[in-house]
GROMACS .gro file of C-alpha atoms in nm:
model
  345
    1MET     CA    1   9.298  11.064  12.349
    2THR     CA    2   9.604  11.269  12.256
    3ARG     CA    3   9.517  11.586  12.070
    4ALA     CA    4   9.686  11.592  11.731
    5PRO     CA    5   9.890  11.903  11.647
    6LEU     CA    6   9.730  12.142  11.401
    7ALA     CA    7   9.889  12.155  11.059
    8ARG     CA    8  10.084  12.475  11.021
    9SER     CA    9  10.007  12.469  10.649
   10ILE     CA   10   9.774  12.281  10.413
   11LEU     CA   11   9.818  12.314  10.039
   12ALA     CA   12   9.564  12.176   9.790
   13PHE     CA   13   9.650  12.082   9.433
   14GLY     CA   14   9.443  11.982   9.132
   15SER     CA   15   9.068  12.017   9.084
   16ASP     CA   16   8.798  12.006   9.350
   17MET     CA   17   8.648  11.685   9.211
   18GLN     CA   18   8.585  11.400   9.454
   19TRP     CA   19   8.844  11.125   9.457
   20PRO     CA   20   8.759  10.758   9.392
   21ALA     CA   21   9.083  10.673   9.578
   22ALA     CA   22   9.317  10.853   9.818
   23ILE     CA   23   9.675  10.745   9.881
   24THR     CA   24   9.793  10.865  10.223
   25ILE     CA   25  10.163  10.898  10.306
   26PRO     CA   26  10.345  11.014  10.623
   27ALA     CA   27  10.687  11.166  10.559
   28ARG     CA   28  10.970  11.281  10.786
   29ASN     CA   29  11.309  11.385  10.649
   30GLU     CA   30  11.257  11.206  10.317
   31GLU     CA   31  11.399  11.464  10.076
   32GLU     CA   32  11.592  11.197   9.882
   33ARG     CA   33  11.304  10.952   9.845
   34ILE     CA   34  10.986  11.158   9.835
   35VAL     CA   35  10.981  11.231   9.462
   36PRO     CA   36  11.020  10.864   9.353
   37CYS     CA   37  10.748  10.776   9.606
   38LEU     CA   38  10.510  11.036   9.462
   39ASP     CA   39  10.595  10.940   9.104
   40ALA     CA   40  10.503  10.578   9.177
   41ALA     CA   41  10.178  10.677   9.349
   42GLN     CA   42  10.077  10.898   9.057
   43THR     CA   43  10.147  10.616   8.810
   44ALA     CA   44   9.929  10.377   9.010
   45LEU     CA   45   9.643  10.629   9.040
   46ARG     CA   46   9.630  10.719   8.670
   47GLY     CA   47   9.406  11.015   8.745
   48ARG     CA   48   9.163  10.817   8.961
   49GLY     CA   49   9.216  11.007   9.285
   50GLY     CA   50   9.462  11.207   9.488
   51ILE     CA   51   9.760  11.187   9.720
   52VAL     CA   52   9.760  11.310  10.080
   53LEU     CA   53  10.113  11.370  10.203
   54VAL     CA   54  10.166  11.465  10.568
   55VAL     CA   55  10.513  11.602  10.637
   56ASN     CA   56  10.600  11.594  11.008
   57GLY     CA   57  10.904  11.659  11.223
   58SER     CA   58  11.119  11.737  10.919
   59ASN     CA   59  11.419  11.963  10.906
   60ASP     CA   60  11.513  11.894  10.545
   61ALA     CA   61  11.361  11.977  10.204
   62THR     CA   62  11.089  11.710  10.205
   63HIS     CA   63  10.804  11.963  10.208
   64ASP     CA   64  10.957  12.191   9.946
   65ARG     CA   65  11.034  11.906   9.708
   66ALA     CA   66  10.684  11.765   9.748
   67ARG     CA   67  10.529  12.108   9.689
   68ASP     CA   68  10.737  12.154   9.376
   69TRP     CA   69  10.642  11.806   9.256
   70PHE     CA   70  10.268  11.870   9.295
   71THR     CA   71  10.304  12.204   9.117
   72ALA     CA   72  10.504  12.060   8.828
   73THR     CA   73  10.297  11.746   8.771
   74GLY     CA   74   9.950  11.890   8.827
   75ALA     CA   75   9.864  11.585   9.034
   76ALA     CA   76   9.563  11.609   9.265
   77GLY     CA   77   9.654  11.613   9.629
   78LEU     CA   78   9.682  11.767   9.971
   79LEU     CA   79  10.015  11.858  10.130
   80LEU     CA   80  10.008  11.902  10.508
   81ASP     CA   81  10.297  12.028  10.717
   82LEU     CA   82  10.258  11.942  11.086
   83GLY     CA   83  10.586  12.089  11.194
   84ASP     CA   84  10.638  11.844  11.479
   85THR     CA   85  10.562  11.472  11.487
   86PRO     CA   86  10.256  11.411  11.712
   87GLN     CA   87  10.294  11.218  12.036
   88GLY     CA   88  10.121  10.924  11.871
   89GLY     CA   89  10.409  10.896  11.625
   90VAL     CA   90  10.346  10.754  11.281
   91GLY     CA   91  10.003  10.630  11.389
   92GLY     CA   92   9.898  10.985  11.473
   93VAL     CA   93  10.032  11.107  11.139
   94ARG     CA   94   9.835  10.841  10.952
   95GLN     CA   95   9.524  10.950  11.142
   96GLN     CA   96   9.562  11.303  11.015
   97ALA     CA   97   9.627  11.184  10.661
   98VAL     CA   98   9.308  10.976  10.657
   99ALA     CA   99   9.106  11.260  10.813
  100ALA     CA  100   9.225  11.495  10.538
  101ALA     CA  101   9.150  11.235  10.269
  102VAL     CA  102   8.792  11.187  10.387
  103SER     CA  103   8.710  11.547  10.299
  104ARG     CA  104   8.791  11.475   9.934
  105LEU     CA  105   8.680  11.113   9.903
  106ALA     CA  106   8.387  11.009   9.684
  107PRO     CA  107   8.115  10.783   9.826
  108ARG     CA  108   8.245  10.427   9.831
  109GLY     CA  109   8.593  10.566   9.767
  110ILE     CA  110   8.889  10.378   9.907
  111VAL     CA  111   9.175  10.491  10.129
  112LEU     CA  112   9.521  10.346  10.080
  113THR     CA  113   9.830  10.388  10.295
  114THR     CA  114  10.194  10.365  10.203
  115ASP     CA  115  10.528  10.506  10.320
  116ALA     CA  116  10.757  10.779  10.192
  117ASP     CA  117  11.054  10.541  10.154
  118SER     CA  118  10.845  10.307   9.940
  119ARG     CA  119  10.737  10.286   9.578
  120VAL     CA  120  10.405  10.121   9.497
  121PHE     CA  121  10.392   9.902   9.187
  122PRO     CA  122  10.216  10.044   8.877
  123ASP     CA  123   9.922   9.804   8.921
  124TRP     CA  124   9.894   9.860   9.297
  125LEU     CA  125   9.564  10.046   9.291
  126ASP     CA  126   9.413   9.802   9.042
  127ALA     CA  127   9.522   9.507   9.254
  128ASN     CA  128   9.372   9.658   9.569
  129LEU     CA  129   9.044   9.739   9.394
  130ALA     CA  130   9.018   9.379   9.275
  131GLU     CA  131   9.101   9.240   9.620
  132LEU     CA  132   8.841   9.465   9.786
  133THR     CA  133   8.572   9.270   9.601
  134GLN     CA  134   8.676   8.972   9.816
  135ALA     CA  135   8.745   9.138  10.152
  136ASP     CA  136   8.729   9.461  10.353
  137LEU     CA  137   9.090   9.536  10.448
  138ILE     CA  138   9.373   9.450  10.212
  139CYS     CA  139   9.724   9.401  10.349
  140GLY     CA  140   9.970   9.413  10.063
  141THR     CA  141  10.305   9.247  10.008
  142ILE     CA  142  10.616   9.445  10.102
  143LEU     CA  143  10.924   9.364   9.897
  144PRO     CA  144  11.274   9.493   9.976
  145ASP     CA  145  11.429   9.718   9.715
  146GLY     CA  146  11.636   9.475   9.511
  147ASP     CA  147  11.940   9.696   9.455
  148GLU     CA  148  11.957   9.806   9.818
  149PHE     CA  149  11.904   9.455   9.954
  150ALA     CA  150  12.194   9.328   9.743
  151GLN     CA  151  12.425   9.571   9.922
  152LEU     CA  152  12.336   9.450  10.272
  153PRO     CA  153  12.567   9.212  10.463
  154ARG     CA  154  12.504   8.844  10.388
  155ILE     CA  155  12.436   8.775  10.756
  156ILE     CA  156  12.090   8.931  10.714
  157SER     CA  157  11.986   8.668  10.460
  158GLN     CA  158  12.152   8.390  10.657
  159ARG     CA  159  11.974   8.482  10.978
  160GLY     CA  160  11.648   8.541  10.797
  161ALA     CA  161  11.632   8.189  10.653
  162ALA     CA  162  11.527   8.016  10.976
  163GLU     CA  163  11.279   8.291  11.057
  164GLY     CA  164  11.132   8.263  10.708
  165GLU     CA  165  11.081   7.890  10.757
  166TYR     CA  166  10.914   7.955  11.093
  167VAL     CA  167  10.682   8.214  10.935
  168ALA     CA  168  10.581   7.965  10.664
  169LEU     CA  169  10.502   7.697  10.924
  170THR     CA  170  10.305   7.947  11.134
  171LEU     CA  171  10.092   8.043  10.836
  172ALA     CA  172  10.042   7.677  10.740
  173LEU     CA  173   9.927   7.594  11.093
  174ARG     CA  174   9.684   7.887  11.103
  175ALA     CA  175   9.539   7.785  10.766
  176LEU     CA  176   9.483   7.429  10.886
  177ILE     CA  177   9.325   7.521  11.220
  178ASP     CA  178   9.140   7.835  11.115
  179PRO     CA  179   9.099   7.841  10.735
  180LEU     CA  180   8.950   8.162  10.594
  181ALA     CA  181   8.771   8.174  10.260
  182HIS     CA  182   8.845   8.545  10.228
  183ASP     CA  183   9.217   8.502  10.307
  184PRO     CA  184   9.331   8.186  10.130
  185VAL     CA  185   9.681   8.043  10.116
  186PRO     CA  186   9.928   8.196  10.050
  187CYS     CA  187   9.826   8.446  10.315
  188GLY     CA  188  10.045   8.676  10.521
  189LEU     CA  189  10.166   8.714  10.876
  190GLY     CA  190  10.068   9.071  10.955
  191ALA     CA  191   9.985   9.413  10.817
  192ALA     CA  192  10.220   9.687  10.704
  193GLY     CA  193  10.135  10.054  10.673
  194ALA     CA  194  10.334  10.053  10.348
  195SER     CA  195  10.034   9.882  10.183
  196LEU     CA  196   9.684   9.890  10.330
  197ALA     CA  197   9.353   9.953  10.153
  198PHE     CA  198   9.004   9.995  10.302
  199ARG     CA  199   8.682  10.194  10.289
  200ILE     CA  200   8.560  10.443  10.546
  201PRO     CA  201   8.287  10.228  10.713
  202LEU     CA  202   8.557   9.986  10.832
  203TYR     CA  203   8.779  10.273  10.944
  204THR     CA  204   8.498  10.433  11.143
  205ASP     CA  205   8.385  10.106  11.302
  206THR     CA  206   8.735  10.018  11.423
  207GLY     CA  207   8.807  10.365  11.561
  208GLY     CA  208   9.072  10.424  11.295
  209ILE     CA  209   9.444  10.373  11.288
  210PRO     CA  210   9.562  10.402  11.650
  211ALA     CA  211   9.800  10.682  11.749
  212MET     CA  212  10.099  10.458  11.822
  213PRO     CA  213  10.466  10.521  11.742
  214ALA     CA  214  10.505  10.162  11.614
  215ASN     CA  215  10.289   9.864  11.510
  216GLU     CA  216   9.990  10.091  11.443
  217ASP     CA  217   9.930   9.899  11.121
  218ARG     CA  218   9.904   9.559  11.288
  219ALA     CA  219   9.689   9.698  11.568
  220PHE     CA  220   9.450   9.844  11.309
  221ALA     CA  221   9.424   9.514  11.121
  222ALA     CA  222   9.372   9.321  11.444
  223MET     CA  223   9.090   9.553  11.546
  224ALA     CA  224   8.926   9.513  11.205
  225GLU     CA  225   8.943   9.136  11.239
  226ASP     CA  226   8.810   9.152  11.595
  227ARG     CA  227   8.512   9.355  11.471
  228GLY     CA  228   8.427   9.091  11.212
  229TRP     CA  229   8.568   9.262  10.903
  230ARG     CA  230   8.737   9.043  10.642
  231VAL     CA  231   9.114   9.097  10.638
  232ARG     CA  232   9.293   8.967  10.330
  233HIS     CA  233   9.667   8.938  10.263
  234SER     CA  234   9.740   9.003   9.898
  235GLN     CA  235  10.034   8.882   9.693
  236LYS     CA  236   9.919   9.109   9.410
  237ALA     CA  237   9.918   9.448   9.585
  238ARG     CA  238  10.293   9.501   9.591
  239VAL     CA  239  10.520   9.773   9.725
  240SER     CA  240  10.897   9.808   9.709
  241THR     CA  241  11.048   9.946  10.031
  242SER     CA  242  11.394  10.075  10.112
  243CYS     CA  243  11.651   9.863  10.294
  244ARG     CA  244  11.810  10.149  10.481
  245LEU     CA  245  11.940  10.093  10.833
  246ASP     CA  246  11.851  10.440  10.967
  247GLY     CA  247  11.473  10.434  10.980
  248ARG     CA  248  11.230  10.710  11.075
  249ALA     CA  249  10.995  10.512  11.303
  250PRO     CA  250  11.082  10.279  11.593
  251GLY     CA  251  11.018   9.910  11.540
  252GLY     CA  252  11.024   9.937  11.163
  253MET     CA  253  11.206   9.747  10.891
  254ALA     CA  254  11.524   9.953  10.928
  255GLU     CA  255  11.553   9.871  11.298
  256ALA     CA  256  11.495   9.501  11.230
  257LEU     CA  257  11.766   9.495  10.961
  258ALA     CA  258  12.013   9.676  11.185
  259GLN     CA  259  11.953   9.429  11.469
  260ARG     CA  260  12.015   9.138  11.234
  261ILE     CA  261  12.363   9.275  11.180
  262SER     CA  262  12.463   9.387  11.529
  263ASP     CA  263  12.275   9.162  11.774
  264PRO     CA  264  12.421   8.813  11.828
  265ASP     CA  265  12.070   8.683  11.901
  266PRO     CA  266  11.828   8.927  11.738
  267LEU     CA  267  11.458   8.954  11.802
  268VAL     CA  268  11.234   8.806  11.531
  269ASP     CA  269  10.897   8.921  11.403
  270SER     CA  270  10.669   9.011  11.694
  271ALA     CA  271  10.386   8.799  11.550
  272LEU     CA  272  10.582   8.476  11.601
  273GLU     CA  273  10.526   8.261  11.910
  274THR     CA  274  10.630   7.924  12.045
  275ALA     CA  275  10.476   7.618  11.882
  276ASP     CA  276  10.230   7.540  12.161
  277ARG     CA  277  10.126   7.904  12.191
  278THR     CA  278  10.075   7.927  11.814
  279VAL     CA  279   9.838   7.631  11.830
  280GLN     CA  280   9.650   7.771  12.130
  281ARG     CA  281   9.607   8.115  11.977
  282ALA     CA  282   9.492   7.977  11.641
  283ARG     CA  283   9.225   7.762  11.807
  284LEU     CA  284   9.102   8.051  12.018
  285ARG     CA  285   9.097   8.283  11.716
  286GLN     CA  286   8.885   8.026  11.534
  287ALA     CA  287   8.646   8.007  11.830
  288ARG     CA  288   8.626   8.385  11.848
  289ARG     CA  289   8.559   8.420  11.477
  290GLU     CA  290   8.277   8.167  11.496
  291GLY     CA  291   8.139   8.352  11.798
  292VAL     CA  292   8.139   8.685  11.614
  293VAL     CA  293   7.950   8.531  11.322
  294GLN     CA  294   7.697   8.350  11.542
  295PHE     CA  295   7.650   8.591  11.833
  296GLY     CA  296   7.807   8.925  11.733
  297PRO     CA  297   8.132   9.097  11.840
  298GLU     CA  298   7.978   9.237  12.161
  299SER     CA  299   7.834   8.904  12.281
  300MET     CA  300   7.912   8.728  12.608
  301GLN     CA  301   8.044   8.430  12.415
  302VAL     CA  302   8.301   8.642  12.234
  303ALA     CA  303   8.393   8.821  12.557
  304GLN     CA  304   8.469   8.485  12.717
  305VAL     CA  305   8.707   8.394  12.435
  306ASP     CA  306   8.865   8.739  12.460
  307ARG     CA  307   8.940   8.674  12.826
  308GLN     CA  308   9.112   8.349  12.732
  309LEU     CA  309   9.314   8.526  12.464
  310ALA     CA  310   9.414   8.798  12.710
  311ARG     CA  311   9.554   8.532  12.943
  312LEU     CA  312   9.784   8.403  12.668
  313GLU     CA  313  10.106   8.579  12.758
  314HIS     CA  314  10.306   8.692  12.458
  315THR     CA  315  10.683   8.674  12.493
  316ARG     CA  316  10.892   8.813  12.209
  317MET     CA  317  11.104   8.541  12.050
  318ARG     CA  318  11.468   8.562  11.952
  319LEU     CA  319  11.647   8.378  11.674
  320SER     CA  320  11.771   8.111  11.917
  321ASP     CA  321  11.409   8.048  12.021
  322VAL     CA  322  11.315   7.997  11.657
  323ALA     CA  323  11.586   7.734  11.615
  324ARG     CA  324  11.460   7.549  11.924
  325GLU     CA  325  11.092   7.570  11.829
  326LEU     CA  326  11.119   7.488  11.457
  327PRO     CA  327  11.091   7.107  11.491
  328LEU     CA  328  10.807   7.146  11.742
  329LEU     CA  329  10.614   7.374  11.508
  330ALA     CA  330  10.674   7.140  11.214
  331ALA     CA  331  10.532   6.855  11.423
  332ALA     CA  332  10.228   7.064  11.511
  333VAL     CA  333  10.167   7.131  11.140
  334ARG     CA  334  10.187   6.759  11.062
  335ALA     CA  335   9.942   6.681  11.341
  336ALA     CA  336   9.698   6.950  11.228
  337ARG     CA  337   9.719   6.828  10.869
  338ALA     CA  338   9.648   6.471  10.980
  339ASP     CA  339   9.345   6.591  11.177
  340THR     CA  340   9.215   6.780  10.875
  341GLU     CA  341   9.259   6.481  10.646
  342ARG     CA  342   9.090   6.251  10.896
  343LEU     CA  343   8.788   6.482  10.929
  344SER     CA  344   8.751   6.521  10.553
  345ALA     CA  345   8.787   6.147  10.479
   0.00000   0.00000   0.00000
């Protein structure tokens, strides 16, 4: 395990009372966006917790503006300055944010994650609290900033249409093959660090957010699901995120948007697979889930399914692959729906 760098400064704000909720935020060179982000988080909290902001690898005024904001507003929080970004990238930063939050969290308190270029909706905390009565890890909905999205080249929307259709068919197929009471339709494709909510027992059991420079959010959600925790995709826990093209983390939204403009055949979402592979993986995930419930996550039965899943090679799709596979995936959805109707007749 990579040792995380020690914070060169930690500032505490507000009272010493325990927090019912902690919003954790990594930030690097976000001097223009950090105050709106913090304003939105404070509005959502309404005095029911604190904010943990971890500034890392910054050479601008992010830390100073955050410090001044905490001082002026009187909001409860912790402000960490790591100096450098850890080798684990944003995943390592999120680890440190959660570790700092735990020291202030009340029993049964919840941890939430978001990003410094995002603004949570005013009812974000309330929505997550309600959803946590139905599941253990809540993956919120990430919406592009409307004003910024309107300024992007039209090619982004044009290229995104086919991918959006493929995502919808993928989710429909999963729901038919492996329906989940705790994650009903409309569910989501993955997990985004801009909106996650959970309690510490889940975090401890999964080993926490992995120290990865990209996709740490999806890896965390996958581990939670593998361990038998209920992962729910919420349309109600909403976050508005920037549409900038110069992102701070590799593999993020900014990189995806930039590729949509410059690449003649851009990569699509990493969770998407060919039609036949989507069917295979959904059936194996269903078998694994049933095995976890019946035999436990460490059982031989689950290990056997894990070996089958490991043999399913994952090849990243491009937009041209999506166009080719769309009719095949649509046919697979029709077949799965027919099977479901026949079994329920």
